[in-house]
Coordinates of C-alpha atoms in Angstrom, one line a residue:
M1 CA -11.3 20.2 3.9
T2 CA -9.8 20.1 0.4
F3 CA -10.2 23.3 -1.5
I4 CA -11.1 22.3 -5.0
P5 CA -13.9 24.0 -7.0
Q6 CA -17.1 22.1 -7.1
N7 CA -17.0 21.2 -10.8
F8 CA -13.6 19.4 -10.2
Q9 CA -15.0 17.8 -7.1
K10 CA -17.9 16.4 -9.1
L11 CA -15.5 15.1 -11.8
I12 CA -13.4 13.3 -9.1
G13 CA -16.5 11.9 -7.5
D14 CA -17.8 10.7 -10.9
A15 CA -14.5 9.1 -11.7
G16 CA -14.6 7.2 -8.4
L17 CA -17.9 5.6 -9.5
S18 CA -17.1 4.9 -13.2
D19 CA -15.1 2.3 -15.1
K20 CA -14.5 4.8 -17.8
T21 CA -11.7 7.3 -17.9
T22 CA -12.6 10.9 -16.8
N23 CA -10.6 13.9 -17.7
I24 CA -10.4 15.8 -14.4
I25 CA -8.0 18.6 -15.6
T26 CA -7.7 19.3 -19.3
E27 CA -5.5 21.7 -21.3
A28 CA -8.5 24.0 -21.6
D29 CA -8.7 24.1 -17.8
L30 CA -5.0 24.9 -17.5
K31 CA -5.5 27.9 -19.9
E32 CA -8.5 29.2 -17.9
G33 CA -6.4 28.9 -14.7
N34 CA -9.4 28.4 -12.3
I35 CA -8.4 25.0 -10.9
S36 CA -7.8 26.2 -7.3
P37 CA -9.0 29.3 -5.5
K38 CA -6.8 32.4 -6.1
N39 CA -6.0 32.9 -2.5
A40 CA -2.7 33.8 -0.9
F41 CA -2.8 30.4 0.8
N42 CA -4.9 27.3 0.3
T43 CA -5.0 24.4 2.7
W44 CA -5.2 20.7 1.9
K45 CA -5.9 18.1 4.6
F46 CA -5.5 14.3 4.0
D47 CA -6.7 11.4 5.9
A48 CA -5.5 7.8 5.3
D49 CA -5.3 4.5 7.1
S50 CA -2.6 1.8 6.9
V51 CA 0.2 3.9 5.4
T52 CA 3.8 3.9 6.5
D53 CA 4.9 7.0 4.5
I54 CA 3.4 9.9 2.5
A55 CA 4.2 11.8 -0.6
F56 CA 2.8 15.0 -2.0
A57 CA 3.2 16.5 -5.4
T58 CA 1.9 19.7 -7.1
S59 CA 2.0 21.3 -10.5
N60 CA 0.6 24.2 -12.3
H61 CA 0.7 22.7 -15.8
Y62 CA -0.2 18.9 -15.5
L63 CA -3.2 17.1 -16.9
W64 CA -5.2 14.7 -14.7
K65 CA -7.0 11.6 -15.8
A66 CA -8.9 9.3 -13.5
S67 CA -10.9 6.1 -13.5
S68 CA -12.0 3.5 -11.0
L69 CA -13.0 -0.1 -10.6
V70 CA -14.5 -2.6 -8.2
V71 CA -11.5 -4.2 -6.4
D72 CA -13.6 -6.3 -3.9
P73 CA -16.6 -8.0 -5.5
K74 CA -17.8 -9.2 -2.1
T75 CA -18.3 -5.7 -0.8
G76 CA -18.5 -3.7 -4.0
R77 CA -15.6 -1.5 -2.8
R78 CA -14.1 0.6 -5.6
S79 CA -10.6 2.1 -5.9
R80 CA -9.9 5.2 -8.0
V81 CA -6.8 5.3 -10.2
D82 CA -5.2 8.6 -11.3
A83 CA -2.6 9.6 -13.8
V84 CA -1.2 13.2 -13.5
F85 CA 1.3 14.2 -16.2
N86 CA 3.0 16.8 -18.3
P87 CA 1.0 17.1 -21.6
A88 CA 4.4 17.3 -23.4
H89 CA 4.9 13.6 -22.5
K90 CA 2.6 12.1 -25.1
S91 CA 3.3 8.5 -24.1
Y92 CA 1.9 9.2 -20.6
V93 CA -1.7 9.4 -22.0
D94 CA -2.0 5.6 -21.8
V95 CA -0.5 5.3 -18.3
I96 CA -4.0 5.7 -16.8
D97 CA -5.0 2.5 -18.7
Y98 CA -1.8 0.6 -17.5
A99 CA -2.4 1.7 -13.9
R100 CA -6.1 0.7 -13.9
K101 CA -5.2 -2.7 -15.4
T102 CA -2.5 -3.2 -12.8
V103 CA -4.9 -2.6 -9.9
E104 CA -7.4 -4.9 -11.6
A105 CA -4.8 -7.6 -12.1
M106 CA -3.6 -7.3 -8.5
S107 CA -7.1 -7.6 -7.2
Y108 CA -8.2 -10.5 -9.4
Q109 CA -5.2 -12.4 -10.6
F110 CA -1.9 -11.8 -8.7
P111 CA -1.7 -11.7 -5.8
K112 CA -5.5 -11.9 -6.1
W113 CA -6.0 -9.7 -3.0
P114 CA -8.5 -6.8 -3.2
Y115 CA -6.4 -3.6 -3.8
P116 CA -6.2 -2.3 -0.2
Y117 CA -6.3 1.5 -0.7
P118 CA -9.0 3.9 -1.8
H119 CA -6.9 5.3 -4.7
E120 CA -3.6 5.1 -6.5
T121 CA -2.0 8.1 -8.3
V122 CA 0.7 7.8 -10.9
F123 CA 2.7 11.1 -11.0
D124 CA 4.9 12.1 -13.9
G125 CA 8.1 12.7 -12.1
L126 CA 11.9 12.4 -12.5
D127 CA 12.5 9.0 -11.0
Q128 CA 11.0 5.6 -10.2
M129 CA 9.8 5.5 -6.6
E130 CA 6.8 4.1 -4.7
Y131 CA 4.7 5.5 -1.9
P132 CA 1.4 4.4 -0.3
M133 CA -1.3 5.3 -2.9
M134 CA 1.2 7.1 -5.1
V135 CA 4.1 6.4 -7.4
N136 CA 6.6 8.8 -9.0
D137 CA 7.3 7.5 -12.5
A138 CA 9.5 9.1 -15.1
P139 CA 8.1 9.1 -18.6
Y140 CA 9.3 6.6 -21.2
E141 CA 8.8 6.7 -25.0
K142 CA 8.1 3.0 -25.4
A143 CA 4.8 1.6 -24.2
D144 CA 6.4 -1.6 -22.9
D145 CA 8.7 0.4 -20.6
N146 CA 5.8 2.5 -19.3
I147 CA 3.8 -0.7 -18.6
E148 CA 6.7 -2.4 -16.8
L149 CA 7.5 0.6 -14.7
T150 CA 3.8 1.4 -13.8
D151 CA 2.9 -2.1 -12.6
H152 CA 6.2 -2.6 -10.8
E153 CA 5.8 0.6 -8.7
I154 CA 2.1 0.1 -8.0
F155 CA 2.7 -3.5 -6.9
H156 CA 4.7 -2.0 -4.0
S157 CA 1.4 -0.9 -2.5
M158 CA 1.2 -4.5 -1.2
F159 CA 4.9 -5.0 -0.5
P160 CA 6.2 -3.2 1.5
F161 CA 3.3 -0.8 2.4
Y162 CA 0.3 -2.9 3.1
M163 CA 2.4 -5.5 4.9
G164 CA 4.6 -2.9 6.7
I165 CA 7.9 -4.6 5.7
N166 CA 11.3 -3.1 6.7
E167 CA 12.5 -2.6 3.1
T168 CA 15.8 -1.1 4.3
K169 CA 16.8 -4.4 6.0
Y170 CA 14.9 -6.9 3.9
A171 CA 14.7 -5.4 0.4
W172 CA 14.1 -8.8 -1.1
M173 CA 10.7 -9.0 0.8
D174 CA 9.8 -5.7 -1.0
E175 CA 11.5 -5.4 -4.4
G176 CA 11.4 -9.2 -5.0
W177 CA 7.6 -9.1 -4.9
A178 CA 7.4 -6.0 -7.1
T179 CA 9.7 -7.8 -9.6
I180 CA 7.5 -11.0 -9.9
G181 CA 4.5 -8.7 -10.0
E182 CA 6.1 -6.8 -12.9
W183 CA 6.9 -10.1 -14.7
T184 CA 3.4 -11.4 -14.3
I185 CA 1.2 -8.3 -14.8
S186 CA 3.2 -6.8 -17.7
H187 CA 2.2 -10.0 -19.7
I188 CA -1.4 -9.6 -18.5
I189 CA -1.6 -6.1 -19.8
N190 CA 0.2 -6.9 -23.1
N191 CA 0.6 -10.6 -23.8
K192 CA 3.4 -9.9 -26.3
I193 CA 5.7 -8.8 -23.4
T194 CA 8.1 -11.3 -21.9
D195 CA 9.6 -9.4 -19.0
L196 CA 12.9 -10.8 -17.9
Y197 CA 14.0 -7.8 -15.8
A198 CA 17.4 -8.2 -14.1
I199 CA 17.7 -12.0 -14.6
D200 CA 20.7 -11.6 -16.8
S201 CA 22.4 -9.5 -14.1
F202 CA 22.1 -12.4 -11.6
E203 CA 23.2 -14.9 -14.2
K204 CA 26.4 -13.0 -14.8
D205 CA 27.2 -12.5 -11.1
A206 CA 26.0 -15.9 -9.7
G207 CA 28.7 -17.8 -7.8
K208 CA 31.1 -14.9 -7.6
E209 CA 32.5 -13.6 -4.3
E210 CA 30.0 -10.8 -4.0
D211 CA 27.0 -13.1 -4.7
V212 CA 26.0 -13.7 -1.1
P213 CA 22.8 -15.4 0.2
I214 CA 19.5 -13.5 -0.2
I215 CA 19.0 -13.7 3.6
T216 CA 22.0 -11.3 4.1
L217 CA 20.8 -8.0 5.4
S218 CA 20.4 -5.5 2.6
T219 CA 22.4 -2.9 4.6
Q220 CA 25.4 -5.3 4.7
L221 CA 25.7 -5.9 0.9
S222 CA 29.1 -5.0 -0.5
S223 CA 28.2 -3.5 -3.8
Q224 CA 25.3 -2.1 -5.9
V225 CA 25.3 -5.2 -8.1
A226 CA 25.0 -7.4 -5.0
Y227 CA 22.2 -5.3 -3.6
E228 CA 20.2 -5.2 -6.9
N229 CA 20.6 -9.0 -7.5
N230 CA 19.6 -9.9 -3.9
S231 CA 16.7 -7.5 -3.9
Y232 CA 15.1 -8.0 -7.4
P233 CA 15.8 -11.1 -9.6
K234 CA 17.0 -13.7 -7.0
P235 CA 14.0 -13.5 -4.6
A236 CA 11.6 -13.0 -7.5
L237 CA 12.8 -16.2 -9.1
G238 CA 12.5 -17.9 -5.7
Y239 CA 8.8 -16.8 -5.5
L240 CA 8.2 -17.8 -9.1
Y241 CA 9.6 -21.3 -8.6
V242 CA 7.5 -21.9 -5.5
K243 CA 4.4 -20.6 -7.4
D244 CA 5.2 -23.0 -10.2
M245 CA 5.8 -26.0 -7.9
L246 CA 2.7 -25.5 -5.8
G247 CA 0.4 -24.4 -8.6
D248 CA -1.6 -21.1 -8.7
E249 CA -4.4 -22.2 -6.3
L250 CA -2.2 -23.5 -3.5
F251 CA 0.4 -20.8 -3.9
T252 CA -2.4 -18.2 -3.7
K253 CA -3.8 -19.9 -0.6
A254 CA -0.4 -19.8 1.1
L255 CA 0.3 -16.2 0.1
H256 CA -3.1 -15.1 1.4
Y257 CA -2.4 -16.7 4.7
Y258 CA 0.8 -14.7 5.0
I259 CA -0.9 -11.5 4.0
A260 CA -3.8 -12.0 6.4
Q261 CA -1.6 -12.9 9.3
W262 CA 1.0 -10.2 8.9
H263 CA -0.3 -7.2 7.0
G264 CA 0.6 -4.0 8.9
K265 CA 2.6 -6.0 11.5
H266 CA 6.1 -5.7 10.0
P267 CA 6.8 -9.3 9.1
M268 CA 10.4 -10.6 9.0
P269 CA 11.9 -13.3 6.9
Y270 CA 11.0 -16.3 9.1
D271 CA 7.4 -15.0 9.3
F272 CA 7.2 -15.3 5.5
F273 CA 8.8 -18.7 5.3
Y274 CA 6.7 -20.2 8.1
C275 CA 3.5 -18.7 6.8
M276 CA 4.1 -20.1 3.3
N277 CA 4.7 -23.6 4.8
T278 CA 1.7 -23.4 7.0
G279 CA -0.6 -21.9 4.4
S280 CA 0.3 -24.4 1.8
G281 CA 0.6 -27.4 4.1
V282 CA 3.9 -28.2 2.4
N283 CA 7.3 -28.2 4.0
L284 CA 9.3 -26.0 1.7
N285 CA 12.3 -25.7 4.0
W286 CA 14.6 -27.5 1.6
F287 CA 14.0 -24.8 -1.0
W288 CA 14.1 -21.9 1.4
K289 CA 17.5 -23.1 2.6
S290 CA 19.0 -23.7 -0.8
W291 CA 17.7 -20.6 -2.5
F292 CA 17.6 -18.0 0.3
F293 CA 20.2 -19.1 2.8
D294 CA 23.0 -21.0 1.0
R295 CA 25.7 -19.8 -1.3
G296 CA 25.8 -21.3 -4.8
F297 CA 24.9 -20.9 -8.4
P298 CA 22.4 -22.3 -10.9
D299 CA 23.9 -24.5 -13.6
L300 CA 22.1 -27.4 -15.3
A301 CA 23.5 -29.5 -18.1
I302 CA 22.3 -32.2 -20.5
T303 CA 24.8 -35.0 -19.8
K304 CA 23.3 -37.9 -21.7
V305 CA 20.7 -38.5 -24.4
S306 CA 19.7 -42.0 -25.5
N307 CA 16.9 -43.4 -27.6
Q308 CA 15.5 -46.6 -28.9
K309 CA 13.4 -45.9 -31.9
N310 CA 11.1 -43.1 -30.8
Q311 CA 11.6 -43.5 -27.0
Y312 CA 14.0 -40.9 -25.7
T313 CA 15.8 -40.6 -22.3
V314 CA 17.5 -37.3 -21.3
I315 CA 19.7 -37.1 -18.2
V316 CA 19.8 -33.6 -16.8
T317 CA 22.6 -33.0 -14.2
S318 CA 22.6 -30.2 -11.6
V319 CA 26.2 -29.1 -11.9
G320 CA 25.5 -26.1 -9.6
T321 CA 23.8 -26.0 -6.3
K322 CA 20.8 -23.7 -6.8
P323 CA 17.6 -25.6 -7.9
V324 CA 15.9 -24.3 -11.0
P325 CA 13.2 -25.9 -13.1
V326 CA 13.9 -28.4 -15.8
D327 CA 12.7 -27.0 -19.1
L328 CA 13.4 -29.0 -22.3
T329 CA 12.5 -27.7 -25.8
I330 CA 12.5 -30.6 -28.3
T331 CA 12.9 -29.4 -31.9
Y332 CA 11.9 -31.8 -34.5
R333 CA 13.0 -31.8 -38.1
G334 CA 10.8 -29.5 -40.0
G335 CA 10.8 -26.9 -37.1
S336 CA 7.9 -28.1 -34.9
I337 CA 8.6 -28.2 -31.2
K338 CA 7.6 -29.9 -28.0
V339 CA 8.1 -28.4 -24.5
I340 CA 8.6 -30.5 -21.4
H341 CA 8.6 -28.8 -18.0
Q342 CA 9.3 -30.0 -14.5
S343 CA 9.3 -27.6 -11.5
I344 CA 12.0 -27.3 -8.9
A345 CA 10.4 -30.4 -7.3
A346 CA 12.8 -32.3 -9.6
W347 CA 15.6 -31.5 -7.0
K348 CA 13.7 -31.7 -3.7
N349 CA 15.3 -35.0 -2.6
G350 CA 18.8 -33.7 -3.0
N351 CA 19.5 -35.7 -6.2
K352 CA 22.1 -34.4 -8.6
T353 CA 20.5 -35.9 -11.8
Y354 CA 16.9 -35.9 -13.2
T355 CA 15.7 -38.2 -15.9
V356 CA 13.2 -37.0 -18.6
N357 CA 11.5 -39.6 -20.8
F358 CA 9.5 -38.7 -23.8
T359 CA 8.1 -40.3 -26.9
A360 CA 9.2 -38.5 -30.1
T361 CA 6.4 -38.0 -32.7
K362 CA 9.0 -37.1 -35.4
R363 CA 12.7 -37.3 -35.8
V364 CA 14.5 -35.2 -33.2
Q365 CA 16.9 -32.6 -34.4
K366 CA 17.8 -30.7 -31.2
I367 CA 17.1 -30.6 -27.5
T368 CA 17.6 -27.4 -25.6
L369 CA 17.7 -26.9 -21.9
G370 CA 16.4 -23.8 -20.1
T371 CA 14.2 -20.7 -20.6
G372 CA 14.7 -17.0 -19.9
Y373 CA 13.5 -17.7 -16.3
D374 CA 16.1 -20.4 -15.7
P375 CA 19.4 -18.7 -15.0
D376 CA 22.4 -20.8 -15.9
I377 CA 26.1 -19.7 -15.6
N378 CA 27.2 -22.1 -18.3
K379 CA 24.9 -22.6 -21.3
A380 CA 27.5 -24.4 -23.4
D381 CA 26.2 -27.8 -22.1
N382 CA 22.5 -26.9 -22.5
V383 CA 22.1 -28.1 -26.1
W384 CA 22.2 -31.6 -27.6
E385 CA 22.0 -32.0 -31.4
A386 CA 21.4 -35.2 -33.3
K387 CA 24.3 -36.4 -35.4

């Protein structure tokens, strides 16, 4: 059994049934010093299913906040979320809110799979590391940094832990998901956040000798830069582009098929690729090959703009070999803008050019190609300006 005084046991139990935040251990409790029995030894016993690793932390001066939420509306199952932290780290007070919103977003929005564990603890530590049901997160002063770190590490509860992925060999099947999870959920928690974590690093390194295919075993990568780019931004962009092309509903269906077939069974790369194809009913092999297996770099260019009165034709050329979405921002005189988007499907037939036609509502001043999620090694040819 777990030796915790009854009043704390009740608080923990109450927190597990309440949407509100409960203060389990306060500064007053710390001063009283009666949190655990004053024995020479106390014994804690833990029981958990579907975990591949464990972590344990203890402190004699940390505060503890807890809350919970229904993660599975079909069964009414709840998960408790904890934040345990040094009271000197004032910014950590809000981490309980970020953690709860992360678990909620994971359960209902992305990946829209009921959070699989009975609880999740965010521990104020000295690093950034994930474990089943627990993350060790260093404190940051800025709220945005705390949000991005919290949701990234908690997202790992699905990948690799619930799935049982070999993250040592296939870090992209682990960190890549946590990265797209961070990009997505950070904006859900605070819609002013546009999280572009690590994309600039890939953009700077793309096409260089150390920029090898994502499918390369993580243990065989030649440098830290190669490891980080292959593990974080490159696969995350690949997942993002497929999500964009399929649409949220079909992508979620395919991802759920993968999760249902392979959770706890240690999936390998081809298991993921085949499940996404089968689950979506779409043959995505052309993209898997180009983005995950082939060398190359992303580089789009505006190579021609023509117009007759208010009818514009823009030719976009794929100078590089990695398919990225076609995003055009049309800036009219006066400052108003129009955004035109085409997913990676623009390149699925192996074509090197893609034509965008649009009707201008005002006089066009400038056309800009790309967004923060469209890496491009040469942006000098991404802008056309009217003479």
